[in-house]
């Protein structure tokens, strides 16, 4: 079995046309989250109460619970396609997947520090989704972090897929508000955190992923 001894044909880098919009998006989302804080009660009650009393309640509940599976499936299909046809995209996807894990762990840590109670425990009223147990904190929204992290990893690897994954991530995030278990600023903060962490980790890990790529059998490298 022979192994690759030279560098990959092209060192993996994120182009400025991909990197800059990602960072600007994270900043914009963070500002929107801050803007939503002063009116968090009004936004929550307006959205959650309207959805709970509408025919859309069951659909919103389904999206809130099962939406992440769509993004996991998209990430997996893109990984398989990249493995077969585009190893540059695959290396970015590997780094982005690691970034998604870091983003989720960061989100869990922040929750333990901030300990914001869920809105469904703060305000009276029926909600589409069952309210999580006490101690399962609200800020930021983990589902939103996971959704946008997977979406960001996919977009960094294959930018044109943004038209599929971005709407799914947005719908999933705001379905958590409609379901009654998160504030709007929880969702927007989760989005900002996911985009920022995944982008940063991807940039930081690409050189390491390239070095690990050198250890692959030559047949694998040629396949891409």
N, CA and C of each residue as an Amber inpcrd file, in Angstrom:
protein
   672
   0.8480000  -1.1940000   0.0000000   0.0000000   0.0000000   0.0000000
   0.8820000   1.2410000   0.0000000   0.6300000   2.1470000  -0.9390000
   1.4400000   3.3610000  -1.0200000   0.6580000   4.5280000  -0.4460000
   1.3780000   5.4960000   0.0740000   0.7570000   6.6660000   0.6790000
   1.2600000   7.9190000  -0.0150000   0.4470000   8.9790000   0.0690000
   0.8180000  10.2510000  -0.5400000   1.9210000  10.8950000   0.2830000
   2.9960000  11.3330000  -0.3540000   4.1140000  11.9350000   0.3580000
   4.2240000  13.4260000   0.0950000   3.4980000  13.9130000  -0.8740000
   3.5600000  15.3360000  -1.1770000   2.3160000  16.0400000  -0.6670000
   2.3240000  17.3560000  -0.7310000   1.1810000  18.1160000  -0.2650000
   0.0040000  17.8910000  -1.1870000  -1.2290000  18.1130000  -0.6870000
  -2.3740000  18.0630000  -1.5830000  -2.1750000  19.0380000  -2.7300000
  -2.8060000  18.7480000  -3.8660000  -2.6020000  19.5610000  -5.0620000
  -2.8490000  21.0410000  -4.7700000  -3.8680000  21.3240000  -3.9720000
  -4.1770000  22.7010000  -3.6100000  -4.3970000  22.7600000  -2.1040000
  -3.6870000  23.6560000  -1.4380000  -3.9020000  23.8060000  -0.0060000
  -5.3160000  24.3170000   0.2350000  -6.0140000  23.6650000   1.1640000
  -7.4200000  23.9950000   1.3970000  -7.5380000  25.3130000   2.1360000
  -8.2500000  26.2360000   1.5390000  -8.5020000  27.5340000   2.1520000
  -9.9430000  27.9350000   1.8650000 -10.5010000  28.7490000   2.7420000
 -11.8060000  29.3320000   2.4730000 -11.6060000  30.6430000   1.7260000
 -12.3280000  30.8190000   0.6420000 -12.1920000  32.0460000  -0.1340000
 -12.8150000  33.2160000   0.6200000 -12.3630000  34.4120000   0.3080000
 -12.9090000  35.6010000   0.9550000 -14.3860000  35.7680000   0.6360000
 -14.7960000  35.3530000  -0.5570000 -16.2000000  35.4790000  -0.9410000
 -17.0910000  34.5510000  -0.1320000 -16.4960000  33.5560000   0.5190000
 -17.2460000  32.6720000   1.4130000 -17.0860000  33.0980000   2.8610000
 -15.8520000  33.4310000   3.2370000 -15.5410000  33.7380000   4.6320000
 -16.1710000  35.0470000   5.1000000 -16.0420000  36.0900000   4.2890000
 -16.5450000  37.4020000   4.7070000 -18.0550000  37.4040000   4.9430000
 -18.8680000  36.8520000   4.0200000 -20.3130000  36.8190000   4.2890000
 -20.6670000  36.0290000   5.5460000 -19.9170000  34.9660000   5.8230000
 -20.1950000  34.1710000   7.0230000 -19.9800000  35.0040000   8.2780000
 -18.8800000  35.7270000   8.3320000 -18.5840000  36.5430000   9.5070000
 -19.5580000  37.7120000   9.6430000 -19.9030000  38.3350000   8.5230000
 -20.8740000  39.4320000   8.5580000 -22.2430000  38.9350000   9.0020000
 -22.5850000  37.7320000   8.5780000 -23.8570000  37.1390000   8.9850000
 -23.8900000  36.9220000  10.4940000 -22.7930000  36.4110000  11.0500000
 -22.7260000  36.1920000  12.4990000 -22.8870000  37.5050000  13.2560000
 -22.2330000  38.5560000  12.7900000 -22.3330000  39.8610000  13.4550000
 -23.7550000  40.4010000  13.3590000 -24.3660000  40.3070000  12.1750000
 -25.7270000  40.7990000  11.9900000 -26.7100000  40.0580000  12.8890000
 -26.5430000  38.7520000  12.9970000 -27.4280000  37.9590000  13.8520000
 -27.2680000  38.3380000  15.3240000 -26.0260000  38.6010000  15.7260000
 -25.7820000  39.0070000  17.1140000 -26.4700000  40.3360000  17.4210000
 -26.4050000  41.2840000  16.4950000 -27.0720000  42.5720000  16.7050000
 -28.5900000  42.4080000  16.7440000 -29.1320000  41.5400000  15.8820000
 -30.5700000  41.2880000  15.8950000 -31.0000000  40.6600000  17.2220000
 -30.1600000  39.7650000  17.7420000 -30.4680000  39.1440000  19.0330000
 -30.5130000  40.1940000  20.1390000 -29.5380000  41.0990000  20.1260000
 -29.5250000  42.1770000  21.1220000 -30.7630000  43.0720000  20.9910000
 -31.1510000  43.3450000  19.7590000 -32.3120000  44.1990000  19.5320000
 -33.6030000  43.5290000  20.0020000 -33.6270000  42.2040000  19.9940000
 -34.8330000  41.4740000  20.3810000 -34.9930000  41.3650000  21.8950000
 -33.9130000  41.5560000  22.6390000 -33.9760000  41.3790000  24.0950000
 -34.9810000  42.3100000  24.7690000 -34.9880000  43.6250000  24.4640000
 -35.9180000  44.5230000  25.1700000 -37.3950000  44.1900000  24.9420000
 -37.6980000  43.5180000  23.8360000 -39.1000000  43.1900000  23.5280000
 -39.3060000  41.6740000  23.5080000 -38.5060000  40.9670000  24.2980000
 -38.5520000  39.5050000  24.2280000 -39.9050000  38.9380000  24.6390000
 -40.5330000  39.5410000  25.6480000 -41.8380000  39.0360000  26.0900000
 -42.8850000  39.2230000  25.0050000 -42.9300000  40.4270000  24.4310000
 -43.9270000  40.7170000  23.4030000 -43.7490000  39.8180000  22.1770000
 -42.5000000  39.6420000  21.7500000 -42.2390000  38.7810000  20.5980000
 -42.6590000  37.3430000  20.8860000 -42.2780000  36.8750000  22.0630000
 -42.6000000  35.4900000  22.4130000 -44.1020000  35.2530000  22.4710000
 -44.8040000  36.0890000  23.2130000 -46.2400000  35.8700000  23.3820000
 -46.9960000  36.0080000  22.0620000 -46.5620000  36.9620000  21.2330000
 -47.2210000  37.1480000  19.9380000 -47.0690000  35.9060000  19.0590000
 -45.8360000  35.4050000  18.9560000 -45.5690000  34.2680000  18.0760000
 -46.1160000  32.9720000  18.6610000 -45.7660000  32.6820000  19.8990000
 -46.1440000  31.3990000  20.4970000 -47.6460000  31.2580000  20.6380000
 -48.3150000  32.3090000  21.0800000 -49.7630000  32.2220000  21.2420000
 -50.4700000  32.1030000  19.8900000 -49.9820000  32.8410000  18.8990000
 -50.6030000  32.7650000  17.5760000 -50.4610000  31.3720000  16.9700000
 -49.2850000  30.7730000  17.0990000 -49.0580000  29.4430000  16.5390000
 -49.8680000  28.3930000  17.2910000 -49.8980000  28.4930000  18.6040000
 -50.6010000  27.4880000  19.4090000 -52.0840000  27.4300000  19.0600000
 -52.6470000  28.5640000  18.6990000 -54.0770000  28.6210000  18.4020000
 -54.3910000  28.4530000  16.9200000 -53.3830000  28.1940000  16.0870000
 -53.5870000  28.1340000  14.6460000 -53.5220000  26.7000000  14.1230000
 -53.9850000  26.4700000  12.8800000 -53.8740000  25.1450000  12.2670000
 -52.4270000  24.7280000  11.9940000 -51.5060000  25.6790000  12.1110000
 -50.0950000  25.3820000  11.8490000 -49.4030000  24.7210000  13.0360000
 -50.0890000  24.5860000  14.1460000 -49.4470000  24.1030000  15.3680000
 -48.7790000  22.7520000  15.1760000 -49.4770000  21.8150000  14.5460000
 -48.9030000  20.4770000  14.3760000 -47.6990000  20.4900000  13.4470000
 -47.7470000  21.3430000  12.4190000 -46.6180000  21.4390000  11.4820000
 -45.4150000  22.0560000  12.1800000 -45.6490000  23.1130000  12.9430000
 -44.5590000  23.7530000  13.6740000 -43.9370000  22.7770000  14.6660000
 -44.7780000  22.0110000  15.3520000 -44.2600000  21.0120000  16.2850000
 -43.4150000  19.9660000  15.5860000 -43.8470000  19.5430000  14.3980000
 -43.0870000  18.5490000  13.6380000 -41.7440000  19.1020000  13.2030000
 -41.7360000  20.3400000  12.7010000 -40.4820000  20.9750000  12.2790000
 -39.5350000  21.1340000  13.4660000 -40.0850000  21.5600000  14.6030000
 -39.2590000  21.7740000  15.7890000 -38.6030000  20.4890000  16.2790000
 -39.3130000  19.3750000  16.1510000 -38.7970000  18.1030000  16.6600000
 -37.9410000  17.3610000  15.6440000 -38.3460000  17.3850000  14.3770000
 -37.6890000  16.5590000  13.3550000 -36.8100000  17.3370000  12.3930000
 -36.8820000  18.6450000  12.4410000 -36.1010000  19.4650000  11.5120000
 -34.6190000  19.1590000  11.4770000 -33.9760000  18.9310000  12.6460000
 -32.5370000  18.6450000  12.6150000 -32.1680000  17.4430000  11.7530000
 -33.0810000  16.4950000  11.6190000 -32.7930000  15.3050000  10.8200000
 -32.5800000  15.6540000   9.3540000 -33.2890000  16.6900000   8.8710000
 -33.1210000  17.1190000   7.4800000 -31.7070000  17.6280000   7.2520000
 -31.1990000  18.3990000   8.2100000 -29.8500000  18.9470000   8.0690000
 -28.7820000  17.8840000   8.2820000 -29.0230000  16.9500000   9.1770000
 -28.0840000  15.8350000   9.3520000 -28.0130000  15.0150000   8.0690000
 -29.1660000  14.7560000   7.4580000 -29.2010000  13.9950000   6.2130000
 -28.4940000  14.7480000   5.0870000 -28.7220000  16.0640000   5.0190000
 -28.0640000  16.8750000   3.9840000 -26.5540000  16.8610000   4.1700000
 -26.1040000  17.0260000   5.4040000 -24.6680000  16.9740000   5.7100000
 -24.0900000  15.6280000   5.2950000 -24.7950000  14.5540000   5.5840000
 -24.3050000  13.2020000   5.2720000 -24.2270000  12.9700000   3.7720000
 -25.2760000  13.3880000   3.0540000 -25.2750000  13.2190000   1.5910000
 -24.1530000  14.0310000   0.9600000 -23.9620000  15.2580000   1.4440000
 -22.8860000  16.0940000   0.9130000 -21.5280000  15.4770000   1.2100000
 -21.3770000  14.8800000   2.3860000 -20.1140000  14.2290000   2.7350000
 -19.8250000  13.0690000   1.7900000 -20.8310000  12.2590000   1.4950000
 -20.6470000  11.1240000   0.5820000 -20.3100000  11.6170000  -0.8260000
 -21.0430000  12.6220000  -1.2840000 -20.7790000  13.1670000  -2.6140000
 -19.3660000  13.7520000  -2.6990000 -18.9590000  14.4630000  -1.6480000
 -17.6250000  15.0600000  -1.6370000 -16.5420000  13.9900000  -1.5920000
 -16.7840000  12.9270000  -0.8550000 -15.8310000  11.8140000  -0.7900000
 -15.6250000  11.1910000  -2.1660000 -16.6850000  11.1680000  -2.9500000
 -16.5970000  10.5580000  -4.2770000 -16.0410000  11.5020000  -5.3370000
 -16.3130000  12.8090000  -5.1880000 -16.0350000  13.7190000  -6.3030000
 -15.2130000  14.9580000  -5.9660000 -15.1570000  15.3680000  -4.7080000
 -14.5340000  16.6580000  -4.4040000 -13.9020000  16.6150000  -3.0180000
 -12.6320000  16.2100000  -2.9550000 -11.9940000  16.0670000  -1.6480000
 -11.6770000  17.4100000  -0.9940000 -11.5940000  18.4660000  -1.7830000
 -11.4210000  19.7790000  -1.1630000 -12.6520000  20.1070000  -0.3150000
 -13.8350000  19.9070000  -0.8910000 -15.0720000  20.1380000  -0.1440000
 -15.1660000  19.2070000   1.0530000 -14.7020000  17.9860000   0.8950000
 -14.7430000  17.0230000   1.9990000 -13.8810000  17.4910000   3.1670000
 -12.6950000  18.0240000   2.8760000 -11.8130000  18.4870000   3.9490000
 -12.4540000  19.6630000   4.6960000 -13.1020000  20.5500000   3.9600000
 -13.8020000  21.6620000   4.6110000 -14.9600000  21.1310000   5.4490000
 -15.6600000  20.1480000   4.9310000 -16.8040000  19.5810000   5.6400000
 -16.3640000  18.8860000   6.9260000 -15.2170000  18.2140000   6.8900000
 -14.6890000  17.5670000   8.0940000 -14.3830000  18.6140000   9.1660000
 -13.6910000  19.6750000   8.7540000 -13.3780000  20.7510000   9.7050000
 -14.6510000  21.4250000  10.2030000 -15.6170000  21.6270000   9.2960000
 -16.8810000  22.2420000   9.6920000 -17.6790000  21.3580000  10.6360000
 -17.6240000  20.0400000  10.4210000 -18.3020000  19.1240000  11.3290000
 -17.7180000  19.1880000  12.7300000 -16.3920000  19.2980000  12.8090000
 -15.7480000  19.4760000  14.1150000 -16.1920000  20.7950000  14.7390000
 -16.3290000  21.8260000  13.9030000 -16.8070000  23.1160000  14.3970000
 -18.2200000  23.0280000  14.9460000 -19.0630000  22.2110000  14.3220000
 -20.4340000  22.0360000  14.8060000 -20.4460000  21.4080000  16.2020000
 -19.5500000  20.4650000  16.4270000 -19.4410000  19.8450000  17.7470000
 -19.0000000  20.8780000  18.7800000 -17.9980000  21.6750000  18.4190000
 -17.5080000  22.7140000  19.3300000 -18.6110000  23.7330000  19.6310000
 -19.3730000  24.0980000  18.6010000 -20.4580000  25.0650000  18.7980000
 -21.5040000  24.5230000  19.7640000 -21.8580000  23.2560000  19.6060000
 -22.8470000  22.6550000  20.5060000 -22.3260000  22.6290000  21.9470000
 -21.0750000  22.2090000  22.1360000 -20.5150000  22.1530000  23.4850000
 -20.4260000  23.5540000  24.0990000 -20.0850000  24.5390000  23.2670000
 -20.0410000  25.9220000  23.7400000 -21.4250000  26.3750000  24.1860000
 -22.4260000  26.0150000  23.4040000 -23.7950000  26.3690000  23.7420000
 -24.2110000  25.7670000  25.0730000 -23.8630000  24.5130000  25.2860000
 -24.2000000  23.8560000  26.5480000 -23.5090000  24.5440000  27.7300000
 -22.2660000  24.9390000  27.5440000 -21.5280000  25.6210000  28.6000000
 -22.1520000  26.9770000  28.9170000 -22.5110000  27.7170000  27.8750000
 -23.1270000  29.0280000  28.0750000 -24.4430000  28.8900000  28.8320000
 -25.2200000  27.8800000  28.5030000 -26.4850000  27.6580000  29.2010000
 -26.2730000  27.5000000  30.7030000 -25.2340000  26.7670000  31.0650000
 -24.9640000  26.5240000  32.4800000 -24.5160000  27.7910000  33.2040000
 -23.9430000  28.7200000  32.4560000 -23.4830000  29.9830000  33.0570000
 -24.6340000  30.9930000  33.1590000 -25.4290000  31.1070000  32.0940000
 -26.4750000  32.1320000  32.0410000 -27.7380000  31.6960000  32.7850000
 -28.1230000  30.4520000  32.6650000 -29.2980000  29.8600000  33.3300000
 -30.5620000  30.6960000  33.1410000 -30.8780000  31.0180000  31.9180000
 -32.1120000  31.7360000  31.6190000 -33.2800000  30.7480000  31.6200000
 -34.3250000  30.9830000  32.4290000 -35.4830000  30.0770000  32.4510000
 -36.2080000  30.0610000  31.1050000 -36.8080000  28.9460000  30.8000000
 -37.5970000  28.8320000  29.5740000 -38.8150000  29.7470000  29.6430000
 -39.2000000  30.3400000  28.5060000 -40.3860000  31.2110000  28.5220000
 -41.6570000  30.4590000  28.8840000 -41.7300000  29.1810000  28.5370000
 -42.9260000  28.4070000  28.8650000 -43.0540000  28.1790000  30.3640000
 -41.9950000  28.4420000  31.1270000 -42.0690000  28.3680000  32.5870000
 -42.2290000  29.7530000  33.2110000 -41.9660000  30.7650000  32.4370000
 -42.0730000  32.1360000  32.9420000 -43.4660000  32.7220000  32.7100000
 -44.0650000  32.3880000  31.5520000 -45.3710000  32.9440000  31.1930000
 -46.4110000  31.8370000  31.1390000 -47.5710000  32.1350000  31.6420000
 -48.6550000  31.1630000  31.6270000 -49.2240000  31.0200000  30.2160000
 -49.7790000  29.8490000  29.9480000 -50.4120000  29.6230000  28.6510000
 -49.9800000  28.3110000  28.0400000 -50.8360000  27.7720000  27.1950000
 -50.5320000  26.5140000  26.5190000 -49.4810000  26.7340000  25.4360000
 -48.6720000  25.7130000  25.1840000 -47.6520000  25.7750000  24.1330000
 -47.7330000  24.5290000  23.2690000 -47.2470000  24.6470000  22.0470000
 -47.2770000  23.5210000  21.1090000 -46.4020000  22.3850000  21.6200000
 -45.1990000  22.7220000  22.0670000 -44.2630000  21.7240000  22.5640000
 -44.3370000  21.6340000  24.0770000 -44.0630000  20.4600000  24.5950000
 -44.0080000  20.2900000  26.0380000 -42.8190000  21.0590000  26.6000000
 -43.0570000  21.7580000  27.6870000 -41.9960000  22.5720000  28.2740000
 -40.9150000  21.6750000  28.8780000 -39.6430000  21.9020000  28.5410000
 -38.5560000  21.1010000  29.1240000 -38.5090000  21.2190000  30.6410000
 -37.8520000  20.2780000  31.2590000 -37.7680000  20.2400000  32.7120000
 -36.9930000  21.4410000  33.2530000 -37.2480000  21.7530000  34.5110000
 -36.4930000  22.8080000  35.1950000 -35.0100000  22.4490000  35.1890000
 -34.1700000  23.4030000  34.8430000 -32.7350000  23.1360000  34.7290000
 -32.2910000  22.9570000  33.2930000 -33.2680000  22.8140000  32.3730000
 -32.9680000  22.7980000  30.9390000 -33.1630000  24.2290000  30.4550000
 -32.0590000  24.9780000  30.4230000 -32.1330000  26.4240000  30.2690000
 -32.4140000  26.8530000  28.8370000 -32.7340000  28.1310000  28.6890000
 -33.2760000  28.6310000  27.4220000 -32.2410000  29.2430000  26.4830000
 -31.2880000  30.0260000  27.0490000 -30.3780000  30.8040000  26.1810000
 -28.9810000  30.2230000  26.1520000 -28.4600000  29.9940000  24.9390000
 -29.0870000  30.0870000  23.6210000 -29.8340000  28.8070000  23.2630000
 -30.5330000  28.8240000  22.1540000 -31.2680000  27.6450000  21.7000000
 -30.3120000  26.6140000  21.1060000 -30.2220000  25.4500000  21.7460000
 -29.3410000  24.3940000  21.2260000 -29.7620000  23.9250000  19.8440000
 -31.0780000  23.8000000  19.6430000 -31.5530000  23.3560000  18.3260000
 -31.1170000  24.3410000  17.2410000 -31.1740000  25.6340000  17.5620000
 -30.7520000  26.6380000  16.5850000 -29.2520000  26.5610000  16.3340000
 -28.4820000  26.3380000  17.3950000 -27.0320000  26.1950000  17.2440000
 -26.7070000  25.0040000  16.3540000 -27.3190000  23.8740000  16.6320000
 -27.0530000  22.6650000  15.8450000 -27.4650000  22.8660000  14.3920000
 -28.6550000  23.4320000  14.1900000 -29.1620000  23.6140000  12.8350000
 -28.2520000  24.5070000  12.0050000 -27.9210000  25.6790000  12.5520000
 -27.1190000  26.6110000  11.7670000 -25.6670000  26.1520000  11.6700000
 -25.1880000  25.3790000  12.6410000 -23.8220000  24.8540000  12.5630000
 -23.6900000  23.8680000  11.4040000 -24.6480000  22.9540000  11.2990000
 -24.6260000  22.0070000  10.1850000 -24.8000000  22.7350000   8.8550000
 -25.7050000  23.7150000   8.8400000 -25.9260000  24.4810000   7.6180000
 -24.6680000  25.2470000   7.2170000 -24.0000000  25.8540000   8.1820000
 -22.7840000  26.6170000   7.8940000 -21.6790000  25.7150000   7.3690000
 -21.5010000  24.5480000   7.9750000 -20.4890000  23.6000000   7.4910000
 -20.7660000  23.2230000   6.0490000 -22.0300000  22.9860000   5.7280000
 -22.3920000  22.6300000   4.3510000 -22.1150000  23.7750000   3.3850000
 -22.4670000  24.9870000   3.7950000 -22.2880000  26.1450000   2.9110000
 -20.8050000  26.4530000   2.6920000 -19.9920000  26.3150000   3.7330000
 -18.5540000  26.5470000   3.5660000 -17.9480000  25.5610000   2.5800000
 -18.4680000  24.3330000   2.5850000 -17.9450000  23.3030000   1.6800000
 -18.5230000  23.4340000   0.2830000 -19.7970000  23.7780000   0.1950000
 -20.4800000  23.8730000  -1.1020000 -21.4210000  25.0730000  -1.0500000
 -20.9460000  26.2790000  -1.3540000 -21.7330000  27.5040000  -1.1540000
 -23.1140000  27.5040000  -1.7980000 -23.2680000  26.8390000  -2.9270000
 -24.5650000  26.8870000  -3.6100000 -25.6720000  26.1860000  -2.8360000
 -25.2920000  25.3600000  -1.8590000 -26.3040000  24.6330000  -1.0920000
 -26.9980000  25.5380000  -0.0810000 -26.5720000  26.7830000   0.0120000
 -27.1790000  27.7210000   0.9650000 -28.6810000  27.8610000   0.7340000
 -29.1090000  27.7500000  -0.5280000 -30.5250000  27.9340000  -0.8320000
 -31.3850000  26.8020000  -0.2890000 -30.7790000  25.6900000   0.0740000
 -31.4980000  24.5880000   0.7030000 -31.3860000  24.6470000   2.2190000
 -30.1480000  24.7420000   2.7200000 -29.9420000  24.5700000   4.1640000
 -30.3020000  25.8040000   4.9820000 -30.1110000  26.9950000   4.4280000
 -30.4110000  28.2060000   5.2030000 -31.8980000  28.3110000   5.5590000
 -32.8260000  28.1330000   4.5910000 -34.2460000  28.1910000   4.9680000
 -34.6420000  27.1200000   5.9780000 -34.0660000  25.9210000   5.8460000
 -34.3910000  24.8580000   6.7920000 -33.9320000  25.2390000   8.1970000
 -32.7130000  25.7720000   8.3010000 -32.1840000  26.1690000   9.6100000
 -33.0260000  27.2840000  10.2330000 -33.4190000  28.2610000   9.4270000
 -34.2300000  29.3720000   9.9340000 -35.5930000  28.8730000  10.3970000
 -36.2340000  28.0380000   9.5870000 -37.5410000  27.4960000   9.9640000
 -37.4440000  26.6800000  11.2490000 -36.3910000  25.8800000  11.3440000
 -36.2140000  25.0660000  12.5440000 -36.0360000  25.9540000  13.7740000
 -35.1750000  26.9610000  13.6590000 -34.9300000  27.8270000  14.8040000
 -36.1940000  28.5170000  15.2860000 -36.9290000  29.1250000  14.3700000
 -38.1070000  29.8780000  14.7880000 -39.2930000  28.9880000  15.1230000
 -39.2390000  27.7150000  14.7040000 -40.2680000  26.7790000  15.1540000
 -40.1530000  26.5330000  16.6540000 -38.9660000  26.7500000  17.2130000
 -38.7880000  26.6030000  18.6650000 -39.4730000  27.7440000  19.4200000
 -39.5290000  28.9180000  18.7770000 -40.2950000  30.0230000  19.3610000
 -41.7830000  29.7380000  19.2140000 -42.1910000  29.3440000  18.0080000
 -43.5860000  29.0190000  17.7780000 -44.0620000  27.8780000  18.6620000
 -43.1440000  26.9610000  18.9670000 -43.4870000  25.8510000  19.8440000
 -43.5770000  26.2400000  21.2990000 -43.1150000  27.4560000  21.6310000
 -43.2620000  27.9660000  22.9800000 -42.1170000  27.7050000  23.9310000
 -41.0000000  27.1720000  23.4270000 -39.9270000  26.7760000  24.3420000
 -38.6990000  27.6840000  24.2830000 -38.7320000  28.7110000  23.4320000
 -37.6040000  29.6430000  23.3360000 -38.0840000  31.0480000  23.0140000
 -37.2630000  32.0160000  23.4200000 -37.4440000  33.3950000  22.9980000
 -36.7950000  33.5920000  21.6250000 -37.1720000  34.6990000  20.9700000
 -36.5540000  35.0300000  19.6810000 -35.0590000  35.2500000  19.8450000
 -34.6460000  35.9440000  20.9180000 -33.2110000  36.2070000  21.0790000
 -32.4300000  34.9310000  21.3730000 -33.0840000  33.8960000  21.9210000
 -32.4160000  32.5940000  22.0900000 -32.0210000  32.0200000  20.7360000
 -32.9680000  32.1170000  19.8030000 -32.7650000  31.5500000  18.4630000
 -31.7140000  32.3370000  17.6930000 -31.8470000  33.6690000  17.6850000
 -30.8890000  34.4990000  16.9490000 -29.4830000  34.3720000  17.5300000
 -29.3820000  34.2860000  18.8530000 -28.0740000  34.1020000  19.4840000
 -27.4880000  32.7400000  19.1130000 -28.3380000  31.7210000  19.0800000
 -27.8770000  30.4000000  18.6620000 -27.3660000  30.4090000  17.2380000
 -28.0880000  31.1200000  16.3650000 -27.6330000  31.2510000  14.9770000
 -26.2560000  31.9190000  14.9160000 -26.1240000  33.0440000  15.6200000
 -24.8590000  33.7880000  15.5970000 -23.7150000  32.9250000  16.1230000
 -23.9620000  32.2280000  17.2280000 -22.9330000  31.3780000  17.8140000
 -22.5180000  30.2750000  16.8630000 -23.4930000  29.6270000  16.2430000
 -23.1800000  28.5360000  15.3300000 -22.3600000  28.9790000  14.1370000
 -22.7800000  30.0710000  13.5000000 -22.0460000  30.5660000  12.3230000
 -20.6240000  30.9650000  12.7020000 -20.4880000  31.7080000  13.8030000
 -19.1730000  32.2130000  14.2030000 -18.2280000  31.0720000  14.5830000
 -18.6900000  30.1510000  15.4190000 -17.8150000  29.0740000  15.8900000
 -17.4440000  28.1300000  14.7520000 -18.4120000  27.7330000  13.9510000
 -18.1040000  26.8080000  12.8510000 -17.1310000  27.4440000  11.8650000
 -17.3450000  28.7000000  11.5350000 -16.4310000  29.3720000  10.6030000
 -15.0220000  29.4660000  11.1950000 -14.9190000  29.8800000  12.4550000
 -13.6160000  30.0040000  13.0930000 -12.8930000  28.6800000  13.2300000
 -13.6150000  27.6560000  13.6640000 -12.9890000  26.3410000  13.8320000
 -12.5720000  25.7660000  12.4850000 -13.3970000  25.9750000  11.4750000
 -13.0490000  25.4660000  10.1400000 -11.7470000  26.0810000   9.6560000
 -11.6320000  27.3970000   9.7740000 -10.3910000  28.0710000   9.3610000
  -9.2080000  27.5400000  10.1640000  -9.3990000  27.3580000  11.4760000
  -8.3010000  26.9140000  12.3420000  -7.8690000  25.4770000  12.0650000
  -8.7940000  24.6260000  11.6450000  -8.4950000  23.2020000  11.5140000
  -8.1070000  22.7640000  10.1040000  -8.2830000  23.6170000   9.1260000
  -8.0460000  23.1740000   7.7530000  -6.6110000  22.6950000   7.5250000
  -5.6370000  23.3750000   8.1270000  -4.2450000  22.9370000   7.9490000
  -4.0370000  21.5460000   8.5380000  -4.6420000  21.2920000   9.7080000
  -4.5380000  19.9690000  10.3240000  -5.2260000  18.9140000   9.4720000
  -6.3950000  19.2450000   8.9490000  -7.1050000  18.2970000   8.0860000
  -6.2830000  17.9840000   6.8430000  -5.6360000  18.9970000   6.2910000
  -4.7640000  18.7690000   5.1350000  -3.6230000  17.8000000   5.4720000
  -3.0260000  17.9740000   6.6590000  -1.9260000  17.0860000   7.0600000
  -2.4260000  15.6520000   7.2500000  -3.5910000  15.5030000   7.8360000
  -4.1630000  14.1680000   7.9960000  -4.4940000  13.5530000   6.6390000
  -4.8640000  14.3920000   5.7100000  -5.1770000  13.9410000   4.3480000
  -3.9640000  13.2770000   3.6970000  -2.7640000  13.7570000   4.0720000
  -1.5430000  13.1790000   3.5130000  -1.3490000  11.7270000   3.9260000
  -1.9810000  11.3220000   5.0180000  -1.8150000   9.9640000   5.5210000
  -2.7230000   8.9590000   4.8260000  -3.6390000   9.4670000   3.9950000
  -4.5730000   8.5680000   3.3390000  -3.8800000   7.7780000   2.2390000
  -4.3600000   6.5800000   1.9610000  -3.8290000   5.8010000   0.8450000
  -3.9830000   6.5740000  -0.4520000  -3.0320000   6.4080000  -1.3510000
  -3.0460000   7.1450000  -2.6140000  -4.3070000   6.8600000  -3.4130000
  -4.8250000   5.6470000  -3.3290000  -6.0340000   5.3130000  -4.0660000
  -7.2020000   6.1780000  -3.6220000  -7.2630000   6.4670000  -2.3260000
  -8.3340000   7.3020000  -1.8050000  -8.2080000   8.7150000  -2.3280000
  -6.9900000   9.2440000  -2.3200000  -6.7520000  10.6030000  -2.7840000
  -7.1070000  10.7390000  -4.2580000  -6.7010000   9.7660000  -5.0560000
  -6.9840000   9.8340000  -6.4860000  -8.4660000   9.7530000  -6.7760000
  -9.2190000   9.1090000  -5.8620000 -10.6570000   8.9890000  -6.0820000
 -11.3440000  10.3410000  -6.1070000 -10.7370000  11.3200000  -5.4080000
 -11.3250000  12.6580000  -5.3820000 -10.8270000  13.5270000  -6.4900000
